[in-house]
Amino acid sequence: MTETIESAAQDDDRRPPLEARRRPRVHRAWIVAAVTFVTIIGGAAFNSLPGLLIDPLHTEFGWSRGEIGLAVSIDMALYGLTAPFAAALMDRFGIRRVVAAALTMVAAGALASVWMTASWQLMIYWGLLVGLGTGSMAMAFAATVTNRWFVARRGLVTGILTAAGASGQLVFLPLCAWIVDEHGWRPASVTVALAALVVVPFVCLLMRDHPADVGLAPYGGAYVAKPAPARGAARRTVKVLFKAARTGPFWLLAGTFAICGASTNGLIRTHFVPSAHDHGMPITAAASLLAVIGIFDVIGTIFSGWLTDRFDARRLLAVYYALRGISLLFLPMLMGPDVGPPMVFFIVFYGLDWVATVPPTLALCREQYGEDSAIVFGWVLASHQVGAAVVAFLGGVARDVFGSYDVVWYASGALCAVAALMSLVIRRVRASSAAVPSG
C-alpha cells in the first residue's frame, strides 16, 4: 500500500500543474503572438522614416546623402548585431523586460533627433539608440516567441510575426510621408516615438515569458517546465556563434541573408523614395508605393510560412532570390514621374517576395541548430543587417558620385542570382538532429 501511494505521488510530480491540464478556448500562445505582432509594428514605425528624410535633411542641413546613409547604415548594422545578444538576454531576464526597455530606447532616440543640429548627432540618435532598440525587437524576438510558445504551426506563426514589420510600414509610411510633406520631418519623428511608447503597456500587461508561467503547454506540444534563467548571456551568444561558424550551412545562410538585407532594407526601403523623386515622382506617391509593398509583404510572408511547413526550404529560397534579382534588373526602366501599370506590377511582385525568405531561413536554422536556433538566427540576421547597412551607405555614395541609382539596382540584381545558387547547396540534416548541440 505504501509503495502504491509513493508511486502515485511520483506520478503527480511528473504531471504539469492543474492549470496546464485545462484547455482554454483560445490558447494563450495566440494572445502572446498577437502582442508580439503589435510590438514589432510599434518598433517598426521608425524604419519607415529614413527613406522619407534623406531629402529633407539634405535640404535643411546640407548633409550629403552619403553622411545620411552612413547614419542609416549604423542603425541597420546595430539592429543586426544586437539581435543575437537580445535573444540570449531574453533567456536571462525575460522577454517582457528586454522588449519594454528596447521600445523606450527607440522612443528616446526618435525624440532626441528633433533637436539635432550636426550629423554626428544623427549617428548617435538614429544610429546608436534606435539601432540598439530595434535590434532587441528584431526577428530573433519573433523566433524566441515562436520556439517557446508553439510546436504546431511554427512556420505559419513565423510568417505572421515576420509580416508585422511590413504591417508597420503599411500603417506608418503614408502617415509619415503626409506629415513630412505638410508639417516637416520633426513631427514625423515625434509620431514614431509615441508609437513605440504606446506599445509598452501591452507588453507589460499581456506578454508572458514562457507557457509554464501560466501553467500551459506550448500550442500543439506537451507541457514543459520553465527552465532556469540562462546566465552568461553574452558568453553563450558568442559561444554559439563560434560553434555555428565551424559549419558550412551557417555561412551559406548568413551569405544569402546578407544579400536579402542588401536588396530590401538597404536598397528599396532606404533609396526607393529618393530615387523615384529623382525621376519626378512626388514623395507621397513613392511612399505610398512602399506602403503597397507592405500590403503584399504580409500576404507573401504568411503564404511563405505555409509553404515552409510543406516544401523544401532551400528550394523556396532559391526561387525567391532568383525572382527578386530578375525584378531588380527591370526597375530602372520603370522609373518615371507617373505610376504606370508596370511599376504597380513591380511593387506587387516585390512585396510578395520582400521577406518571404524569413520563414524558410528560420526553418533551416531550426533544423541545423536545434535549441540554439534562435541565437544562430540572430547571427544570421546580423549578416542581413550588415548587408543592408553596406548598401544603405554605398547607395547614397553612388547617388552622389554618379547622379543616379541605376548601378545599385543592377548590382543588387546580380547578387540575388548568387544568393539563389547558394541556397541550393545548403545540406539537409534530419529534423531530429542538430549540427550544433546546445552547450
Short mmCIF file of C-alpha atoms in Angstrom, two decimals:
data_model
loop_
_atom_site.label_atom_id
_atom_site.label_comp_id
_atom_site.label_asym_id
_atom_site.label_seq_id
_atom_site.Cartn_x
_atom_site.Cartn_y
_atom_site.Cartn_z
CA MET A 1 0.00 0.00 0.00
CA THR A 2 2.84 2.39 0.86
CA GLU A 3 4.52 1.63 -2.45
CA THR A 4 1.30 2.41 -4.28
CA ILE A 5 0.98 5.77 -2.55
CA GLU A 6 4.62 6.65 -3.27
CA SER A 7 4.18 5.65 -6.91
CA ALA A 8 1.11 7.85 -7.20
CA ALA A 9 2.99 10.76 -5.63
CA GLN A 10 5.82 10.35 -8.11
CA ASP A 11 3.30 10.36 -10.96
CA ASP A 12 1.84 13.60 -9.62
CA ASP A 13 5.31 15.18 -9.56
CA ARG A 14 5.75 14.41 -13.25
CA ARG A 15 2.41 15.95 -14.20
CA PRO A 16 2.06 19.61 -15.13
CA PRO A 17 0.18 21.93 -12.76
CA LEU A 18 -3.61 21.77 -12.81
CA GLU A 19 -3.75 24.88 -14.99
CA ALA A 20 -1.65 23.13 -17.62
CA ARG A 21 -4.26 20.36 -17.91
CA ARG A 22 -7.06 22.80 -18.68
CA ARG A 23 -7.64 23.67 -22.30
CA PRO A 24 -8.68 27.29 -22.78
CA ARG A 25 -10.86 28.07 -25.78
CA VAL A 26 -8.19 30.37 -27.16
CA HIS A 27 -4.72 29.15 -26.33
CA ARG A 28 -2.63 31.80 -24.57
CA ALA A 29 0.06 31.32 -27.23
CA TRP A 30 -2.11 33.18 -29.73
CA ILE A 31 -2.51 36.12 -27.34
CA VAL A 32 1.27 36.26 -26.86
CA ALA A 33 1.71 36.09 -30.64
CA ALA A 34 -0.76 38.98 -31.06
CA VAL A 35 1.13 41.13 -28.55
CA THR A 36 4.39 40.27 -30.32
CA PHE A 37 2.82 41.32 -33.63
CA VAL A 38 1.74 44.70 -32.21
CA THR A 39 5.14 45.20 -30.55
CA ILE A 40 7.01 44.62 -33.80
CA ILE A 41 4.68 47.08 -35.53
CA GLY A 42 5.47 49.71 -32.89
CA GLY A 43 9.20 49.13 -33.21
CA ALA A 44 9.00 49.10 -37.00
CA ALA A 45 7.48 52.58 -37.11
CA PHE A 46 10.94 54.15 -37.10
CA ASN A 47 12.02 52.03 -40.06
CA SER A 48 9.51 53.95 -42.16
CA LEU A 49 11.41 57.21 -41.72
CA PRO A 50 14.92 57.00 -43.26
CA GLY A 51 13.84 56.93 -46.90
CA LEU A 52 11.47 59.84 -46.30
CA LEU A 53 14.00 62.05 -44.53
CA ILE A 54 17.04 61.83 -46.82
CA ASP A 55 15.93 64.76 -48.98
CA PRO A 56 14.56 66.95 -46.11
CA LEU A 57 17.74 66.53 -44.04
CA HIS A 58 19.91 67.15 -47.10
CA THR A 59 17.95 70.34 -47.83
CA GLU A 60 17.83 71.70 -44.24
CA PHE A 61 21.34 70.86 -43.02
CA GLY A 62 23.29 70.44 -46.25
CA TRP A 63 24.47 66.97 -45.21
CA SER A 64 25.46 64.74 -48.12
CA ARG A 65 23.39 61.68 -48.90
CA GLY A 66 26.45 59.63 -48.03
CA GLU A 67 26.50 61.10 -44.49
CA ILE A 68 22.81 60.44 -44.00
CA GLY A 69 23.22 56.98 -45.48
CA LEU A 70 26.03 56.30 -43.00
CA ALA A 71 23.70 57.05 -40.08
CA VAL A 72 21.11 54.69 -41.55
CA SER A 73 23.79 52.04 -42.06
CA ILE A 74 24.89 52.30 -38.39
CA ASP A 75 21.27 51.80 -37.36
CA MET A 76 20.91 48.75 -39.61
CA ALA A 77 24.23 47.21 -38.57
CA LEU A 78 23.49 47.61 -34.84
CA TYR A 79 19.99 46.29 -35.44
CA GLY A 80 21.53 43.09 -36.72
CA LEU A 81 24.44 42.81 -34.28
CA THR A 82 22.17 43.36 -31.28
CA ALA A 83 19.71 40.63 -32.27
CA PRO A 84 21.68 37.54 -31.18
CA PHE A 85 22.56 39.12 -27.82
CA ALA A 86 18.92 40.14 -27.36
CA ALA A 87 17.83 36.52 -27.83
CA ALA A 88 20.25 35.44 -25.08
CA LEU A 89 19.19 38.35 -22.84
CA MET A 90 15.57 37.21 -23.21
CA ASP A 91 16.65 33.82 -21.90
CA ARG A 92 18.34 35.52 -18.95
CA PHE A 93 15.99 38.39 -17.99
CA GLY A 94 12.75 37.52 -19.77
CA ILE A 95 11.03 38.77 -22.87
CA ARG A 96 8.96 41.48 -21.17
CA ARG A 97 11.87 43.33 -19.58
CA VAL A 98 14.06 43.29 -22.68
CA VAL A 99 11.31 44.38 -25.07
CA ALA A 100 9.96 47.14 -22.80
CA ALA A 101 13.47 48.58 -22.43
CA ALA A 102 14.02 48.36 -26.20
CA LEU A 103 10.82 50.26 -27.01
CA THR A 104 11.81 53.00 -24.57
CA MET A 105 15.23 53.28 -26.21
CA VAL A 106 13.67 53.65 -29.69
CA ALA A 107 11.38 56.40 -28.41
CA ALA A 108 14.31 58.22 -26.77
CA GLY A 109 16.37 58.19 -29.98
CA ALA A 110 13.48 59.37 -32.13
CA LEU A 111 12.61 62.22 -29.75
CA ALA A 112 16.23 63.34 -29.30
CA SER A 113 16.66 63.66 -33.07
CA VAL A 114 14.16 66.53 -33.08
CA TRP A 115 16.83 68.81 -31.52
CA MET A 116 19.88 67.65 -33.50
CA THR A 117 21.99 70.20 -35.37
CA ALA A 118 25.03 68.16 -36.50
CA SER A 119 25.46 64.96 -38.47
CA TRP A 120 27.27 63.22 -35.59
CA GLN A 121 24.09 63.60 -33.54
CA LEU A 122 22.21 61.85 -36.32
CA MET A 123 24.68 58.97 -35.97
CA ILE A 124 24.08 58.80 -32.20
CA TYR A 125 20.29 59.17 -32.14
CA TRP A 126 19.33 57.34 -35.32
CA GLY A 127 22.32 55.03 -35.47
CA LEU A 128 23.15 54.06 -31.90
CA LEU A 129 19.98 54.41 -29.80
CA VAL A 130 17.44 53.37 -32.39
CA GLY A 131 19.72 50.65 -33.75
CA LEU A 132 20.15 49.05 -30.32
CA GLY A 133 16.44 49.38 -29.54
CA THR A 134 15.07 47.98 -32.78
CA GLY A 135 17.72 45.24 -32.75
CA SER A 136 16.36 44.00 -29.44
CA MET A 137 12.96 43.58 -31.12
CA ALA A 138 14.31 42.08 -34.31
CA MET A 139 13.28 38.80 -35.88
CA ALA A 140 15.19 36.93 -33.17
CA PHE A 141 12.43 38.17 -30.84
CA ALA A 142 9.85 36.56 -33.09
CA ALA A 143 11.96 33.38 -33.22
CA THR A 144 12.15 33.22 -29.41
CA VAL A 145 8.39 33.63 -29.02
CA THR A 146 7.71 31.04 -31.73
CA ASN A 147 10.13 28.48 -30.28
CA ARG A 148 8.77 28.81 -26.74
CA TRP A 149 5.04 29.08 -27.36
CA PHE A 150 4.44 26.94 -30.46
CA VAL A 151 5.18 23.39 -31.53
CA ALA A 152 2.48 23.17 -34.19
CA ARG A 153 2.05 25.92 -36.80
CA ARG A 154 5.56 27.29 -36.31
CA GLY A 155 6.01 28.12 -39.98
CA LEU A 156 2.69 29.96 -40.14
CA VAL A 157 3.34 31.91 -36.93
CA THR A 158 6.83 32.83 -38.14
CA GLY A 159 5.29 34.20 -41.32
CA ILE A 160 2.69 36.20 -39.41
CA LEU A 161 5.22 37.73 -37.00
CA THR A 162 7.64 38.49 -39.82
CA ALA A 163 4.81 40.26 -41.62
CA ALA A 164 4.40 42.56 -38.60
CA GLY A 165 7.29 44.72 -39.80
CA ALA A 166 5.59 45.13 -43.15
CA SER A 167 2.33 45.96 -41.40
CA GLY A 168 4.11 48.72 -39.51
CA GLN A 169 5.39 50.03 -42.81
CA LEU A 170 1.86 49.87 -44.23
CA VAL A 171 0.49 51.89 -41.32
CA PHE A 172 3.25 54.45 -40.86
CA LEU A 173 4.71 55.10 -44.33
CA PRO A 174 1.73 57.02 -45.79
CA LEU A 175 1.14 58.77 -42.46
CA CYS A 176 4.77 59.83 -42.05
CA ALA A 177 5.02 60.86 -45.72
CA TRP A 178 2.00 63.11 -45.28
CA ILE A 179 3.39 64.57 -42.05
CA VAL A 180 6.79 65.25 -43.63
CA ASP A 181 5.15 66.85 -46.67
CA GLU A 182 2.73 69.02 -44.67
CA HIS A 183 4.49 69.71 -41.39
CA GLY A 184 8.17 68.78 -41.75
CA TRP A 185 10.30 65.88 -40.58
CA ARG A 186 10.31 66.68 -36.85
CA PRO A 187 6.60 65.94 -36.19
CA ALA A 188 7.08 62.65 -38.08
CA SER A 189 9.91 61.71 -35.73
CA VAL A 190 7.76 62.51 -32.70
CA THR A 191 4.97 60.36 -34.14
CA VAL A 192 7.10 57.22 -34.34
CA ALA A 193 8.46 57.87 -30.82
CA LEU A 194 4.92 57.94 -29.46
CA ALA A 195 4.06 54.79 -31.41
CA ALA A 196 6.87 52.94 -29.63
CA LEU A 197 5.81 54.21 -26.19
CA VAL A 198 2.14 53.26 -26.70
CA VAL A 199 3.09 49.59 -27.08
CA VAL A 200 4.94 49.36 -23.73
CA PRO A 201 1.79 48.85 -21.56
CA PHE A 202 0.64 45.98 -23.79
CA VAL A 203 3.99 44.26 -23.34
CA CYS A 204 3.97 44.69 -19.56
CA LEU A 205 0.36 43.54 -19.08
CA LEU A 206 -0.13 40.77 -21.64
CA MET A 207 3.26 39.33 -22.57
CA ARG A 208 4.49 36.25 -20.74
CA ASP A 209 7.98 34.80 -20.99
CA HIS A 210 7.10 31.10 -21.08
CA PRO A 211 3.97 28.89 -21.30
CA ALA A 212 4.82 27.45 -17.87
CA ASP A 213 4.33 30.93 -16.38
CA VAL A 214 0.58 30.43 -16.87
CA GLY A 215 0.61 26.66 -16.39
CA LEU A 216 0.17 25.79 -20.05
CA ALA A 217 1.85 23.57 -22.58
CA PRO A 218 3.08 25.18 -25.83
CA TYR A 219 0.49 25.21 -28.58
CA GLY A 220 0.46 21.74 -30.14
CA GLY A 221 3.01 20.32 -27.69
CA ALA A 222 3.44 18.75 -24.27
CA TYR A 223 3.90 20.67 -21.04
CA VAL A 224 7.50 21.70 -20.36
CA ALA A 225 8.70 23.19 -17.09
CA LYS A 226 10.19 26.67 -17.36
CA PRO A 227 13.99 26.44 -17.49
CA ALA A 228 16.13 28.37 -15.04
CA PRO A 229 17.37 31.77 -16.26
CA ALA A 230 20.37 31.29 -18.51
CA ARG A 231 23.31 33.18 -17.04
CA GLY A 232 26.24 34.46 -19.05
CA ALA A 233 24.06 35.65 -21.92
CA ALA A 234 26.85 37.38 -23.82
CA ARG A 235 29.24 34.45 -23.36
CA ARG A 236 26.62 31.99 -24.54
CA THR A 237 25.84 34.13 -27.60
CA VAL A 238 29.48 34.26 -28.66
CA LYS A 239 29.95 30.57 -27.89
CA VAL A 240 27.00 29.65 -30.12
CA LEU A 241 28.47 31.81 -32.89
CA PHE A 242 31.83 30.03 -32.72
CA LYS A 243 30.13 26.65 -32.84
CA ALA A 244 27.90 27.59 -35.75
CA ALA A 245 30.78 29.24 -37.62
CA ARG A 246 32.50 25.86 -37.85
CA THR A 247 29.67 24.58 -40.05
CA GLY A 248 29.14 25.27 -43.74
CA PRO A 249 25.37 25.87 -43.60
CA PHE A 250 25.87 28.83 -41.26
CA TRP A 251 27.98 30.72 -43.81
CA LEU A 252 25.60 29.91 -46.64
CA LEU A 253 22.61 31.09 -44.60
CA ALA A 254 24.46 34.21 -43.46
CA GLY A 255 25.59 34.99 -47.02
CA THR A 256 22.15 34.60 -48.56
CA PHE A 257 20.54 36.64 -45.79
CA ALA A 258 23.14 39.41 -46.21
CA ILE A 259 22.06 39.67 -49.85
CA CYS A 260 18.44 39.63 -48.70
CA GLY A 261 19.09 42.64 -46.46
CA ALA A 262 21.05 44.44 -49.16
CA SER A 263 18.19 44.08 -51.66
CA THR A 264 15.38 45.05 -49.25
CA ASN A 265 16.13 47.27 -46.25
CA GLY A 266 19.38 48.67 -47.59
CA LEU A 267 18.18 49.23 -51.14
CA ILE A 268 14.42 49.60 -51.55
CA ARG A 269 13.44 50.84 -48.10
CA THR A 270 16.25 53.41 -47.96
CA HIS A 271 16.69 54.52 -51.57
CA PHE A 272 13.47 53.83 -53.47
CA VAL A 273 11.74 57.08 -52.42
CA PRO A 274 14.67 59.42 -53.24
CA SER A 275 15.32 57.50 -56.48
CA ALA A 276 11.69 57.84 -57.57
CA HIS A 277 11.82 61.53 -56.59
CA ASP A 278 14.87 61.93 -58.85
CA HIS A 279 12.61 60.89 -61.73
CA GLY A 280 9.95 63.45 -60.81
CA MET A 281 7.65 61.29 -58.71
CA PRO A 282 6.17 63.09 -55.65
CA ILE A 283 7.45 61.83 -52.30
CA THR A 284 3.95 60.98 -51.10
CA ALA A 285 3.33 58.85 -54.21
CA ALA A 286 6.64 56.99 -53.80
CA ALA A 287 5.96 56.41 -50.11
CA SER A 288 2.51 55.08 -50.96
CA LEU A 289 4.13 52.55 -53.29
CA LEU A 290 6.32 51.35 -50.42
CA ALA A 291 3.18 51.02 -48.31
CA VAL A 292 1.66 48.84 -51.03
CA ILE A 293 4.78 46.67 -50.76
CA GLY A 294 3.83 46.33 -47.10
CA ILE A 295 0.35 45.06 -48.00
CA PHE A 296 1.63 42.32 -50.26
CA ASP A 297 4.54 41.61 -47.92
CA VAL A 298 2.03 40.47 -45.30
CA ILE A 299 0.35 38.15 -47.81
CA GLY A 300 3.63 36.84 -49.23
CA THR A 301 5.26 36.20 -45.87
CA ILE A 302 2.30 34.35 -44.36
CA PHE A 303 1.97 32.28 -47.55
CA SER A 304 5.71 31.59 -47.41
CA GLY A 305 5.30 30.32 -43.84
CA TRP A 306 2.56 27.98 -45.05
CA LEU A 307 4.80 26.76 -47.89
CA THR A 308 7.72 26.26 -45.49
CA ASP A 309 5.65 23.78 -43.47
CA ARG A 310 5.20 21.73 -46.67
CA PHE A 311 8.17 22.11 -49.04
CA ASP A 312 11.99 22.10 -49.08
CA ALA A 313 13.09 25.42 -47.59
CA ARG A 314 16.25 25.51 -49.73
CA ARG A 315 14.32 25.40 -52.98
CA LEU A 316 11.90 28.03 -51.76
CA LEU A 317 14.83 30.36 -51.02
CA ALA A 318 16.35 29.75 -54.45
CA VAL A 319 13.07 30.66 -56.17
CA TYR A 320 12.57 33.76 -54.02
CA TYR A 321 16.06 35.16 -54.67
CA ALA A 322 16.02 34.37 -58.40
CA LEU A 323 12.71 36.16 -58.94
CA ARG A 324 13.82 39.12 -56.83
CA GLY A 325 17.01 39.53 -58.86
CA ILE A 326 15.13 39.50 -62.16
CA SER A 327 12.70 42.17 -60.94
CA LEU A 328 15.54 44.48 -59.83
CA LEU A 329 17.16 44.36 -63.26
CA PHE A 330 13.96 45.80 -64.77
CA LEU A 331 13.37 48.51 -62.13
CA PRO A 332 15.47 51.33 -63.70
CA MET A 333 13.33 51.12 -66.83
CA LEU A 334 10.16 51.58 -64.79
CA MET A 335 11.11 54.80 -63.00
CA GLY A 336 9.24 57.94 -64.05
CA PRO A 337 7.11 60.83 -62.79
CA ASP A 338 3.88 58.81 -63.01
CA VAL A 339 2.89 55.47 -61.55
CA GLY A 340 2.11 53.22 -64.51
CA PRO A 341 0.93 49.58 -64.59
CA PRO A 342 4.49 48.18 -64.96
CA MET A 343 5.58 49.94 -61.75
CA VAL A 344 2.47 48.70 -59.95
CA PHE A 345 3.28 45.16 -61.09
CA PHE A 346 6.84 45.52 -59.76
CA ILE A 347 5.58 46.79 -56.40
CA VAL A 348 3.10 43.92 -56.02
CA PHE A 349 5.67 41.34 -57.09
CA TYR A 350 8.41 42.74 -54.84
CA GLY A 351 6.03 42.97 -51.93
CA LEU A 352 5.15 39.27 -52.18
CA ASP A 353 8.86 38.43 -52.18
CA TRP A 354 10.08 41.05 -49.65
CA VAL A 355 10.63 38.94 -46.52
CA ALA A 356 9.24 35.67 -47.81
CA THR A 357 12.82 34.49 -47.25
CA VAL A 358 12.46 34.62 -43.45
CA PRO A 359 10.29 31.52 -42.73
CA PRO A 360 12.48 29.13 -44.79
CA THR A 361 15.69 30.67 -43.41
CA LEU A 362 14.45 30.29 -39.83
CA ALA A 363 13.28 26.75 -40.58
CA LEU A 364 16.77 25.85 -41.83
CA CYS A 365 18.33 27.38 -38.69
CA ARG A 366 15.97 25.35 -36.54
CA GLU A 367 16.74 22.18 -38.50
CA GLN A 368 20.51 22.71 -38.34
CA TYR A 369 20.99 24.11 -34.83
CA GLY A 370 18.15 22.86 -32.65
CA GLU A 371 17.55 24.70 -29.39
CA ASP A 372 20.28 27.24 -30.20
CA SER A 373 18.44 28.18 -33.39
CA ALA A 374 17.05 31.50 -32.09
CA ILE A 375 20.56 32.74 -31.27
CA VAL A 376 22.00 31.35 -34.52
CA PHE A 377 19.21 33.04 -36.42
CA GLY A 378 20.11 36.24 -34.57
CA TRP A 379 23.62 36.00 -36.02
CA VAL A 380 22.22 35.22 -39.47
CA LEU A 381 20.01 38.28 -39.06
CA ALA A 382 23.12 40.27 -38.17
CA SER A 383 24.51 39.42 -41.59
CA HIS A 384 21.19 40.54 -43.11
CA GLN A 385 21.55 43.94 -41.49
CA VAL A 386 25.24 44.27 -42.32
CA GLY A 387 24.33 43.69 -45.96
CA ALA A 388 21.58 46.28 -45.62
CA ALA A 389 23.97 48.73 -43.94
CA VAL A 390 26.56 48.41 -46.69
CA VAL A 391 24.05 49.12 -49.45
CA ALA A 392 22.34 51.92 -47.49
CA PHE A 393 25.71 53.68 -47.34
CA LEU A 394 27.03 52.77 -50.79
CA GLY A 395 23.69 53.59 -52.40
CA GLY A 396 23.94 57.16 -51.11
CA VAL A 397 27.56 57.39 -52.23
CA ALA A 398 26.65 56.06 -55.68
CA ARG A 399 23.95 58.71 -56.00
CA ASP A 400 26.44 61.44 -55.01
CA VAL A 401 29.07 60.16 -57.47
CA PHE A 402 27.02 59.03 -60.49
CA GLY A 403 23.92 61.17 -60.06
CA SER A 404 21.78 58.04 -60.39
CA TYR A 405 20.88 54.84 -58.53
CA ASP A 406 20.92 52.64 -61.65
CA VAL A 407 24.23 50.92 -60.92
CA VAL A 408 22.94 49.92 -57.46
CA TRP A 409 19.81 48.28 -58.89
CA TYR A 410 21.83 46.23 -61.39
CA ALA A 411 24.45 45.14 -58.83
CA SER A 412 21.77 44.05 -56.36
CA GLY A 413 20.02 42.02 -59.05
CA ALA A 414 23.24 40.15 -59.77
CA LEU A 415 23.78 39.47 -56.06
CA CYS A 416 20.32 37.93 -55.80
CA ALA A 417 21.28 35.42 -58.50
CA VAL A 418 24.30 34.44 -56.38
CA ALA A 419 22.03 34.01 -53.33
CA ALA A 420 19.76 31.67 -55.30
CA LEU A 421 22.70 29.40 -56.11
CA MET A 422 23.97 29.48 -52.52
CA SER A 423 20.56 28.38 -51.23
CA LEU A 424 20.61 25.21 -53.29
CA VAL A 425 23.90 23.94 -51.86
CA ILE A 426 22.85 24.07 -48.19
CA ARG A 427 22.95 20.49 -46.95
CA ARG A 428 19.98 18.96 -45.16
CA VAL A 429 20.03 17.19 -41.80
CA ARG A 430 17.44 15.03 -40.09
CA ALA A 431 14.89 17.03 -38.15
CA SER A 432 15.78 15.07 -35.00
CA SER A 433 19.44 16.04 -35.12
CA ALA A 434 21.17 19.39 -34.87
CA ALA A 435 24.52 20.31 -36.27
CA VAL A 436 25.31 22.41 -33.21
CA PRO A 437 24.08 20.97 -29.91
CA SER A 438 23.32 23.28 -27.07
CA GLY A 439 26.25 23.75 -24.84
#
